[in-house]
XYZ file of C-alpha atoms in Angstrom:
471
model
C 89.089 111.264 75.948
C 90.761 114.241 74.213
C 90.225 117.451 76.493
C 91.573 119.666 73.808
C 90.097 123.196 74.496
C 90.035 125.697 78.112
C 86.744 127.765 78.744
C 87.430 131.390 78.203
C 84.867 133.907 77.600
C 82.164 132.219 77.072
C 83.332 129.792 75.014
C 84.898 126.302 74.022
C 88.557 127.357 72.449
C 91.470 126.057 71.166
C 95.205 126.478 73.398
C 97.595 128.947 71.851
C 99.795 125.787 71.280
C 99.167 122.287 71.155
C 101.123 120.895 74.173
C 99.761 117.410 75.920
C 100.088 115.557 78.493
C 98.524 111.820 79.480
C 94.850 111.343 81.807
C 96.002 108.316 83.681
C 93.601 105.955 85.646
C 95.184 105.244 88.615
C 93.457 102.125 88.992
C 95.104 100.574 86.241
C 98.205 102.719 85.260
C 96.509 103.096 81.495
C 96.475 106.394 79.955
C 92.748 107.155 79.020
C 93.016 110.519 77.506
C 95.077 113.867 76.491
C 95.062 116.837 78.030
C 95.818 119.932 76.602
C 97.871 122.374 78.831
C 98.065 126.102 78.848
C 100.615 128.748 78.745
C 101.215 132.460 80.103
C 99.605 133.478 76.856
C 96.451 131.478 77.331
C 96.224 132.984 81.144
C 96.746 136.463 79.302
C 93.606 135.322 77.207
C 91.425 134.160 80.273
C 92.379 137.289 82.438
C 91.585 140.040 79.984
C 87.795 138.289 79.670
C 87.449 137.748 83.171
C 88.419 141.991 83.789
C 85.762 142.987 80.860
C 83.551 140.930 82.390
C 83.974 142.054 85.887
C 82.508 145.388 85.155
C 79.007 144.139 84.800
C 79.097 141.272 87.025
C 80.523 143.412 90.498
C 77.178 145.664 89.776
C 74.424 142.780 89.686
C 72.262 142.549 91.861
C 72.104 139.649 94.589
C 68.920 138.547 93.268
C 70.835 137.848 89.911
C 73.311 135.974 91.649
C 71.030 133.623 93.216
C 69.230 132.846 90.337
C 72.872 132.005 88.821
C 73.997 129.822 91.604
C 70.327 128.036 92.094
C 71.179 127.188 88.294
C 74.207 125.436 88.350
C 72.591 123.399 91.365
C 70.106 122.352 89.600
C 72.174 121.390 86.741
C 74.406 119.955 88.774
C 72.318 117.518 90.319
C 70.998 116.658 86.843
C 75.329 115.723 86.284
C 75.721 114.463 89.695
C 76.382 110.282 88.519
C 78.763 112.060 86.280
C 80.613 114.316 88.326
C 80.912 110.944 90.599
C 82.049 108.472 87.484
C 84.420 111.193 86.816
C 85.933 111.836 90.283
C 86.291 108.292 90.374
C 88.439 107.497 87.003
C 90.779 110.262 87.105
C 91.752 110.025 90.716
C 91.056 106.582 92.151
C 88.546 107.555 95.063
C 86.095 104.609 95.865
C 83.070 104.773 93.982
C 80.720 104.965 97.421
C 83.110 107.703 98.738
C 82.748 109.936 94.986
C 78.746 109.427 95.708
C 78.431 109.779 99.273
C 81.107 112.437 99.706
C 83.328 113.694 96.820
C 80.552 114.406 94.658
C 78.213 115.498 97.212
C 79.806 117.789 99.112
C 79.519 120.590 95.457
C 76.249 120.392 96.335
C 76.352 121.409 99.634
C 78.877 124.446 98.940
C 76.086 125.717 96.465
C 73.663 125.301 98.656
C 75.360 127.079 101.492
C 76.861 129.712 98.925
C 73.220 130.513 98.191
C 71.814 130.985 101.617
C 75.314 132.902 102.754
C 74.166 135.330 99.900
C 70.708 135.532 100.655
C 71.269 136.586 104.334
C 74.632 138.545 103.755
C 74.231 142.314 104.073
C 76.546 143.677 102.003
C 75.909 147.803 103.044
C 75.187 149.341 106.196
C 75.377 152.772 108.221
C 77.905 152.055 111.422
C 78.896 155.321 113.638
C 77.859 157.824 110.883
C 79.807 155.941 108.466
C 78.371 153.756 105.352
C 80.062 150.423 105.426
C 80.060 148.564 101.887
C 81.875 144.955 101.474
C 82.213 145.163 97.253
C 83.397 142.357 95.244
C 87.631 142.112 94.921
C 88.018 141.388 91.243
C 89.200 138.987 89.185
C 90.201 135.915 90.625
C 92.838 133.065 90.101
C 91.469 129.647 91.428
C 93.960 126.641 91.964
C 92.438 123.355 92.779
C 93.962 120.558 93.858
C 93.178 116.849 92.909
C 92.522 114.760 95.760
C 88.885 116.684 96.591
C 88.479 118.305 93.339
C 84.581 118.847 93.650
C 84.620 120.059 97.053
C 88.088 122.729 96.562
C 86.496 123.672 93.188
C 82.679 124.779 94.561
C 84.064 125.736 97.774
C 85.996 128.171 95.829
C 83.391 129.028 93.203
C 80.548 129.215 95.069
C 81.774 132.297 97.020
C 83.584 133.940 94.683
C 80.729 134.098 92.116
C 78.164 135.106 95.184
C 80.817 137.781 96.065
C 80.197 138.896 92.010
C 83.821 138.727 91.333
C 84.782 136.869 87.994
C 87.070 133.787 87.752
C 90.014 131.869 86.460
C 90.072 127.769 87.491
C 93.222 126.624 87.266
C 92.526 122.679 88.042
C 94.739 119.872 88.761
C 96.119 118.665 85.798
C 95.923 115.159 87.319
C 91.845 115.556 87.610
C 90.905 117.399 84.895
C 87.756 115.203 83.833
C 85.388 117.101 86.796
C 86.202 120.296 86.166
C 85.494 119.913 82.280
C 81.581 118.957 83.949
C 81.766 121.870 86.145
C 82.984 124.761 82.854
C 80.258 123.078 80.785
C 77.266 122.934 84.094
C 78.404 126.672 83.939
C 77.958 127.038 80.609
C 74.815 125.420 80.490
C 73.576 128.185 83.179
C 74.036 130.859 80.715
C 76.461 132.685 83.547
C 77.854 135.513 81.610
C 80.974 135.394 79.087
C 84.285 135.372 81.010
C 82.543 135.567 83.926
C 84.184 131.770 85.098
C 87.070 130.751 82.931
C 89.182 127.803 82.887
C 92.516 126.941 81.733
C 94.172 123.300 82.576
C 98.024 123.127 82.947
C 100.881 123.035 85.130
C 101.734 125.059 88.250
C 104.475 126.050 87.261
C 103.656 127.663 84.116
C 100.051 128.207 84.166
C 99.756 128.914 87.959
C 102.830 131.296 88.116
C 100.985 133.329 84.881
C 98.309 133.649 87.693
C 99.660 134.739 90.537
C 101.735 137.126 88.088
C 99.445 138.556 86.295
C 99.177 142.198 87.412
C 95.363 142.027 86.432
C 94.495 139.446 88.867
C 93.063 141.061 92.570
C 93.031 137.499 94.399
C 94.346 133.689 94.209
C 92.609 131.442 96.008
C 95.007 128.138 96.231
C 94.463 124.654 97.457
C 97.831 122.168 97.365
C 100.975 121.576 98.926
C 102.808 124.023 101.424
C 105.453 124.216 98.969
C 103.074 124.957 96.085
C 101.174 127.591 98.245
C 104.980 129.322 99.195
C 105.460 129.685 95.398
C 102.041 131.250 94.627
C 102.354 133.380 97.327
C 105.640 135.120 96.529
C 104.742 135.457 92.995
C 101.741 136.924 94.061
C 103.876 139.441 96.299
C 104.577 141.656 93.237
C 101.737 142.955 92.866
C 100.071 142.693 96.341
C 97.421 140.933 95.597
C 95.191 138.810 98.319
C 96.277 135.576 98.726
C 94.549 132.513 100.257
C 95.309 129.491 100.995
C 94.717 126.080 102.264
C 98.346 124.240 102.803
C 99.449 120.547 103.743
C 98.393 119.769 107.548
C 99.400 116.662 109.665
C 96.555 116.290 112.202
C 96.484 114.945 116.042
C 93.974 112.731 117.231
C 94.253 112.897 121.193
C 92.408 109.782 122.209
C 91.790 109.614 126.293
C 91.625 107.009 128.393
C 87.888 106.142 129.084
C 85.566 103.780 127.954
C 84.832 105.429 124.494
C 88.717 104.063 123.759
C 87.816 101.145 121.799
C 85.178 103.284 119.578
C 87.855 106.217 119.323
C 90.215 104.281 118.171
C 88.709 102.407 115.614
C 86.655 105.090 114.508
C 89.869 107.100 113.912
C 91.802 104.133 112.182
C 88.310 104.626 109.689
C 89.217 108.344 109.390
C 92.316 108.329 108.154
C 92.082 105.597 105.246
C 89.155 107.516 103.392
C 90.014 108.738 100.848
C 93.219 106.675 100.698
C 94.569 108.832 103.143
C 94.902 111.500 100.460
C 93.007 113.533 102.328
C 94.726 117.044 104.177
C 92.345 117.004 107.442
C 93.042 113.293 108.026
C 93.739 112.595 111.709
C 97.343 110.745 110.686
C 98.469 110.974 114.189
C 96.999 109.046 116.930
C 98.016 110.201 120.495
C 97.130 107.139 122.935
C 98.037 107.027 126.713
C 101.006 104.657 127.590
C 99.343 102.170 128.973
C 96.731 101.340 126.522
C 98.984 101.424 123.533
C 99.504 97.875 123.497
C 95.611 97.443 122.631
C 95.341 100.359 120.270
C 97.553 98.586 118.229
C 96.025 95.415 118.593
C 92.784 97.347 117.758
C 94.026 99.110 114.895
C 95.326 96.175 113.313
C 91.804 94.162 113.135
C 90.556 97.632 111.421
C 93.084 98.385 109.009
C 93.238 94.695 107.817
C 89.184 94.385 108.035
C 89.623 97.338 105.000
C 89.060 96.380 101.314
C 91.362 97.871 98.914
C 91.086 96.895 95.031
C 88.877 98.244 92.226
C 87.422 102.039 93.190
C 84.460 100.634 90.808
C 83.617 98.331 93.278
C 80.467 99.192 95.455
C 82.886 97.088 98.665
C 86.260 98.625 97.716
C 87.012 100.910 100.791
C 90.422 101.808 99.677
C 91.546 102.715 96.245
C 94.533 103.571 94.806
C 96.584 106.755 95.181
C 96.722 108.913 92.455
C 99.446 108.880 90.574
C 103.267 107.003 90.367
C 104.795 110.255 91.697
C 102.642 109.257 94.532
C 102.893 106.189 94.931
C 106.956 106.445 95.237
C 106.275 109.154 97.629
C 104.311 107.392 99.984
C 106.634 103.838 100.071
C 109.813 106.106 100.770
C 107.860 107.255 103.706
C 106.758 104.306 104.883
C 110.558 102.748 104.588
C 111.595 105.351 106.105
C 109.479 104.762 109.359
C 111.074 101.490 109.231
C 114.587 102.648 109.367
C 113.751 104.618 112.485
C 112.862 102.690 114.540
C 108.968 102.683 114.802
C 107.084 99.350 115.086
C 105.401 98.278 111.813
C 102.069 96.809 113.274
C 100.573 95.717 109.615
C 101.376 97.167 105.965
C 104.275 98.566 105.157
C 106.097 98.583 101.565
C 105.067 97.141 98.280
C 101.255 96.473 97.276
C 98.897 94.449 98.425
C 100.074 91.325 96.798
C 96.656 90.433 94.677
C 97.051 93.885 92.821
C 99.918 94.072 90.552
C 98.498 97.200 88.504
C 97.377 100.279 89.957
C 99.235 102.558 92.442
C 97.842 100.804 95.297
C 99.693 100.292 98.890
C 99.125 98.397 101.614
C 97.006 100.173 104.917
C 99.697 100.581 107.163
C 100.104 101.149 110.841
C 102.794 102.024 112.749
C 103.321 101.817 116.939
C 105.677 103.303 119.597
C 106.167 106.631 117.132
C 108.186 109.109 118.652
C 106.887 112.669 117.018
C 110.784 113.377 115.667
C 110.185 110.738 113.412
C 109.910 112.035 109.826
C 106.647 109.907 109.329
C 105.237 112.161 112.185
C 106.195 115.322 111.091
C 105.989 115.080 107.012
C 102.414 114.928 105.167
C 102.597 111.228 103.761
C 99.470 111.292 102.145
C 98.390 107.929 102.080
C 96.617 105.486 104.175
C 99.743 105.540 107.024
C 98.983 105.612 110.722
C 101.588 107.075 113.202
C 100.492 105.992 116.744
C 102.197 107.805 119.162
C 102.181 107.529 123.086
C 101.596 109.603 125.568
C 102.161 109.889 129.781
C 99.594 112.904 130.666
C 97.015 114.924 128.984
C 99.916 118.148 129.225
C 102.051 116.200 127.253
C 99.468 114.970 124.313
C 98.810 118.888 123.869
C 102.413 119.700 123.656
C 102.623 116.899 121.133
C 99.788 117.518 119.050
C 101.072 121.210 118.718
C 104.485 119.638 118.031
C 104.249 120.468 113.953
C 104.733 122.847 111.612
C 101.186 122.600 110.431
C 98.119 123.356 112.356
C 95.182 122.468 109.521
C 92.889 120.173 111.748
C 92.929 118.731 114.717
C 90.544 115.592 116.635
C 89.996 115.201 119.982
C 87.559 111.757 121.009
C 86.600 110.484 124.665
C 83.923 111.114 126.734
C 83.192 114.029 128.413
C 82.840 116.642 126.296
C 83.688 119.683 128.393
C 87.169 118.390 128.841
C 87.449 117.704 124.954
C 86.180 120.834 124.126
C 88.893 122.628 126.828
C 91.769 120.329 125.262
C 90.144 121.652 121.877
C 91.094 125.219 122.919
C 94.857 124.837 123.470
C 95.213 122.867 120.206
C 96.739 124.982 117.677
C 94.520 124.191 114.443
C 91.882 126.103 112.452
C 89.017 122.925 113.187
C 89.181 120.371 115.735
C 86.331 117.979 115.401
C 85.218 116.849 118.602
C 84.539 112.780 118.469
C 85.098 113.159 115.072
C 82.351 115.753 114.893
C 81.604 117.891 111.520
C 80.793 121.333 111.049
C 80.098 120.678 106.684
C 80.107 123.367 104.989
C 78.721 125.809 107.217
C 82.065 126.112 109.637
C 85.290 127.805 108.759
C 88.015 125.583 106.566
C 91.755 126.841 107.035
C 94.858 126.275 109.122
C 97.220 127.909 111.504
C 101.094 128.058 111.241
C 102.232 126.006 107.772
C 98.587 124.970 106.965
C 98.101 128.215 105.428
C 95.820 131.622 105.611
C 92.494 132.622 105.073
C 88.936 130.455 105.294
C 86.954 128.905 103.423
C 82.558 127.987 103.794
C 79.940 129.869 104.296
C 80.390 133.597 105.340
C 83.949 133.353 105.767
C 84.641 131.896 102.871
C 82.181 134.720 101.206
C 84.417 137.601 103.170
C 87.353 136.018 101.324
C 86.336 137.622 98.325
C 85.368 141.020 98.868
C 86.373 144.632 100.129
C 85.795 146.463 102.485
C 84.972 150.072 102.297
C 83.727 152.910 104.506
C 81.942 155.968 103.361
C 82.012 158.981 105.975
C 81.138 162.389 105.815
């Protein structure tokens, strides 16, 4: 594969220079393609299409829009065992997880962008006032490569309903879906530098971004560190930033007789996806005296798990995504070790039938104390900290014991109580039993874990203005 041209203006084109980098599989460590990567200059190119373009596209009319939008669904689901073959080669994610979730979930975001704008009033007369929400501009998109689907629609689907124009910025480590997603746009007929994409590196062609001075909005999806960066380059020129950071979830399990369930259930959660996943439930908050079992229980789970080939209909864990990774996650996982915590099964090296691939063991750790570094750093990988707790007061204080506030579980019984621990939990979701709102609830974090939401209306408001009209 030679992904040798970005998307700007309508069009296939060529980079201002020829700089590449390797497409590895992370299944097998081989390079399968090149990528081309941008510069400032090739942002300059994208931006100045996306601003002629936003002129006609802010004035369409929503009827336009949702004739766009049902388009690239359709053509989308015409893609999807693409999109899903895709997902799965660049990144590692199990095939049945790039089907059943990965892939899927782009289809729901258009699908919910389109009924958003359908029922979205965009003008109306408040207190002898005319209030108008109007599109903010052009927009910077960074994507992330762990759910690149989902952060790309989510992203898209708004911000072309909104009828501002765009500038994808991918992941240059998944670059193979959102080549399907420029050409399922292009194939749309959606009009010239209305969406524009340009692959490279963050710090080069996401700084020209959040530079440019012709760019209203970036929309980011990474690392907290990454999201600091775009943000103060983004300062200069005071544009709207938002963004969706790292996050290092609680799961406050109770002590009733839904403990077995919650606990396995929530050993299940937090290896999708490899654990590369920024809403995973990584710590598990168990009363004292059932720890002992919850370990015991987590154990059977995590070693029950297959890990191997993601082209495998049985694999449930693949490999992480890169060597960068990879490193990442094993100095995290020694460093548990070193302080102290109890290694229940895992721990460093890989699984000792795969020699090739960036694959680590499903690991489990017991008697966590939330100083630890594995409890308060984002591993990223398919590492349980199980942490005890004497009383519900203290599980709350605990769970709000981070710098991030992203997600949050809360699994047991009786629901009014887990909804009312729900409330003091400092985190922009908490899924209730491990509950799911899709895409039709709000996606964002507190503290660390960033600003801003994402799905359905909020994630429309993200991307327009508001103005009032009086007199």
């Amino acid at each position: 594969m030679h992904l040798d041209k970005f998307y700007i203006d309508g069009e296939w084109v060529d980079p201002i220079k020829n700089q590449e980098i390797d497409i590895i599989n992370p299944a097998n460590e081989i390079a399968i393609g090149k990528l081309n990567v941008g510069t400032e200059q090739d942002i300059d190119k994208a931006v100045s299409a996306a601003r002629k373009a936003f002129q006609k596209f802010s004035v369409t009319s929503v009827n336009e829009r949702l004739e766009l939008l049902t388009e690239i669904r359709n053509i989308f689901k015409k893609r999807f065992d693409e999109i899903v073959d895709a997902i799965t080669t660049e990144m590692g994610a199990p095939i049945k997880l790039s089907r059943g979730a990965q892939a899927a979930v782009g289809l729901g975001h258009l699908k919910t962008a389109i009924r958003v704008l359908e029922n979205h009033k965009f003008e109306y007369e408040f207190n002898g006032s005319i209030i108008r929400y109007e599109p903010i501009g052009v927009c910077g998109l960074i994507t992330p490569w762990n759910w690149p689907i989902n952060q790309t629609i989510s992203k898209l689907g708004p911000c072309l309903a909104a009828g501002c124009t765009a500038i994808l910025k991918p992941s240059e480590i998944s670059p193979l879906s959102a080549n399907i997603v420029a050409e399922i746009i292009h194939e749309a007929k959606a009009p010239a530098g209305v969406f524009n994409m340009v692959h490279g590196l963050g710090p080069v062609v996401g700084e020209a971004l959040s530079n440019h001075e012709d760019v209203d909005m970036m929309s980011f999806t990474g690392s907290t560190r990454g999201g600091i960066a775009v943000a103060q380059a983004s300062a200069k020129t005071v544009k709207r930033v938002s963004q969706e950071l790292g996050g290092k979830s609680p799961n406050i399990i109770l002590d009733d007789s839904a403990f077995e369930n919650s606990v396995k259930t929530g050993v299940e959660k937090i290896m999708e996806n490899t654990g590369q996943s920024c809403n995973a439930p990584t710590r598990m908050l168990i009363p004292r005296n059932r720890q002992k079992e919850a370990l015991e229980l987590a154990k059977i789970v995590a070693e029950g798990l297959k890990t191997g080939d993601p082209t495998n209909e049985d694999t449930d864990i693949g490999p992480l995504v890169s060597e960068v990774q990879f490193k990442k996650v094993q100095r995290l996982i020694e460093a548990g070790i070193k302080e102290g915590a109890d290694l229940v099964t895992g721990g460093l090296g890989k699984p000792k039938e795969l020699t090739k691939g960036y694959y680590v063991k499903p690991t489990v750790f017991g008697n966590v104390e939330n100083r630890m570094e594995i409890a308060q750093e984002e591993i990223f990988g398919p590492v349980l900290s199980i942490i005890p707790y004497d009383n519900e007061e203290e599980a709350i204080a605990i769970a709000n014991d981070t710098d991030y506030g992203l997600s949050a579980y809360i699994t047991g019984e009786d629901k009014d109580r887990l909804r009312e621990i729900g409330r003091r939990v400092r985190a922009g979701q908490v899924h209730i039993n491990y509950g799911s709102g899709g895409t039709n609830a709000p996606f964002g974090g507190f503290k660390q874990s960033g600003n801003g939401r994402e799905k359905a209306e909020w994630g429309l408001e993200e991307f327009l203005e508001i103005k009032a009209i009086m007199g």
